[in-house]
N, C-alpha and C. Protein backbone atom coordinates (compact mmCIF):
# COMPACT_ATOMS: atom_id res chain seq x y z
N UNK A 1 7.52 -75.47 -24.36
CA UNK A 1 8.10 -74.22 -24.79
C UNK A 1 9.18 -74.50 -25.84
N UNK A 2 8.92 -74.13 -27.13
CA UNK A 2 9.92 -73.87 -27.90
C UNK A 2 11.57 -73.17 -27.90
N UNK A 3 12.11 -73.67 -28.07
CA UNK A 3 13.64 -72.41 -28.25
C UNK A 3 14.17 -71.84 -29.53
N UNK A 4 13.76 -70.49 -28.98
CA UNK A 4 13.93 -69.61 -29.90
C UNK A 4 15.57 -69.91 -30.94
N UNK A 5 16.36 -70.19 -30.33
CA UNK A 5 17.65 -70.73 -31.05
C UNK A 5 17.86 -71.76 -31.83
N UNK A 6 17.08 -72.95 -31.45
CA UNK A 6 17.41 -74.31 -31.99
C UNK A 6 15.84 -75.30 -32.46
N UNK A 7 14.70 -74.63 -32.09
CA UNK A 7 13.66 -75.05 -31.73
C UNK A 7 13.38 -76.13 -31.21
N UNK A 8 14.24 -77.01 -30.07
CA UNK A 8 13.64 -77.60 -29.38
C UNK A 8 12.23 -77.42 -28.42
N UNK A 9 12.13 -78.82 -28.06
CA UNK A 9 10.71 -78.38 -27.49
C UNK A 9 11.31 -78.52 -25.98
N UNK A 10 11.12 -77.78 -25.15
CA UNK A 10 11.50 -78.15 -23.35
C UNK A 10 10.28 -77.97 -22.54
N UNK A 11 10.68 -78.53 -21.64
CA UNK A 11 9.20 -77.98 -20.35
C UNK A 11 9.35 -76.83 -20.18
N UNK A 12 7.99 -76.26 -19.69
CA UNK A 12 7.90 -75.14 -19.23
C UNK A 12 8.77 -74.79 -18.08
N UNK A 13 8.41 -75.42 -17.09
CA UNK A 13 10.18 -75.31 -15.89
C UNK A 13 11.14 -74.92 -15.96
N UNK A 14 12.18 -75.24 -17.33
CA UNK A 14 13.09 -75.20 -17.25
C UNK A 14 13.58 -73.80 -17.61
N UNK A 15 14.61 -73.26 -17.54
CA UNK A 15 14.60 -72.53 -17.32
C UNK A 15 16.26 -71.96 -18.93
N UNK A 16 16.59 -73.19 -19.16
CA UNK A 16 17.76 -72.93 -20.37
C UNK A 16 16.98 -74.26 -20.99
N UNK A 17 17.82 -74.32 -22.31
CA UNK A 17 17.16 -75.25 -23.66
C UNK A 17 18.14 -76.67 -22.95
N UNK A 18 16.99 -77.50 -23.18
CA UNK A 18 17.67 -79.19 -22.72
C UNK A 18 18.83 -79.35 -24.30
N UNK A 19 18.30 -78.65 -25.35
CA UNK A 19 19.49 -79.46 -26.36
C UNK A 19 20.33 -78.35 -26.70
N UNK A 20 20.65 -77.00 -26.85
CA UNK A 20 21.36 -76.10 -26.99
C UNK A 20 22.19 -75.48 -25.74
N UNK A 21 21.19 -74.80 -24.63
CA UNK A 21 21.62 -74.67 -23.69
C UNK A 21 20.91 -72.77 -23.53
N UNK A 22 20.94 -72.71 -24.70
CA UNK A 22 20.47 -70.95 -24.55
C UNK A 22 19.32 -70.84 -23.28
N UNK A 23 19.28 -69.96 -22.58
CA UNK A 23 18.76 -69.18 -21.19
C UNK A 23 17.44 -68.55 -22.49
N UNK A 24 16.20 -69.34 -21.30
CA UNK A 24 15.14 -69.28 -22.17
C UNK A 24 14.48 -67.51 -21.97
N UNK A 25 13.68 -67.11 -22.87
CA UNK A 25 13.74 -65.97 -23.03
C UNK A 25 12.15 -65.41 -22.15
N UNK A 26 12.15 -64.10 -21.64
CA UNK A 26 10.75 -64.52 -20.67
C UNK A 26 9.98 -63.11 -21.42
N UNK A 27 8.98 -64.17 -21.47
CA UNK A 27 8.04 -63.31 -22.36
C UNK A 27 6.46 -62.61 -21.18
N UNK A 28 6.51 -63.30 -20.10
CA UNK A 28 5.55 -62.90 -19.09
C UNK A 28 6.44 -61.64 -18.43
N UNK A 29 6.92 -61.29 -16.99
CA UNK A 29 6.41 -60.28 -16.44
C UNK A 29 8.53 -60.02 -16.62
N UNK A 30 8.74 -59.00 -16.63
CA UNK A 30 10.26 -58.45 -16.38
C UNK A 30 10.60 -58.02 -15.17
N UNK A 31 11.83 -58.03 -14.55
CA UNK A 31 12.32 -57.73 -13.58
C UNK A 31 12.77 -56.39 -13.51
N UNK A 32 11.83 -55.65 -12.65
CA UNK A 32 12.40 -54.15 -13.00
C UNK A 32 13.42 -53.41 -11.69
């Protein structure tokens, strides 16, 4: 998974960017 901020590449898992830190953005289902 790319980051939208810095374009690192991270695992899918994670859940913020391993080199920036930005809270990855969720593009599957929202919390309603």
């Amino acid at each position: 998974m790319v980051c939208p901020s810095c374009r690192a590449e991270n695992p899918p898992e994670h859940r913020f960017c391993e080199q920036c830190g930005t809270p990855r953005t969720r593009t599957s289902r929202s919390a309603r």
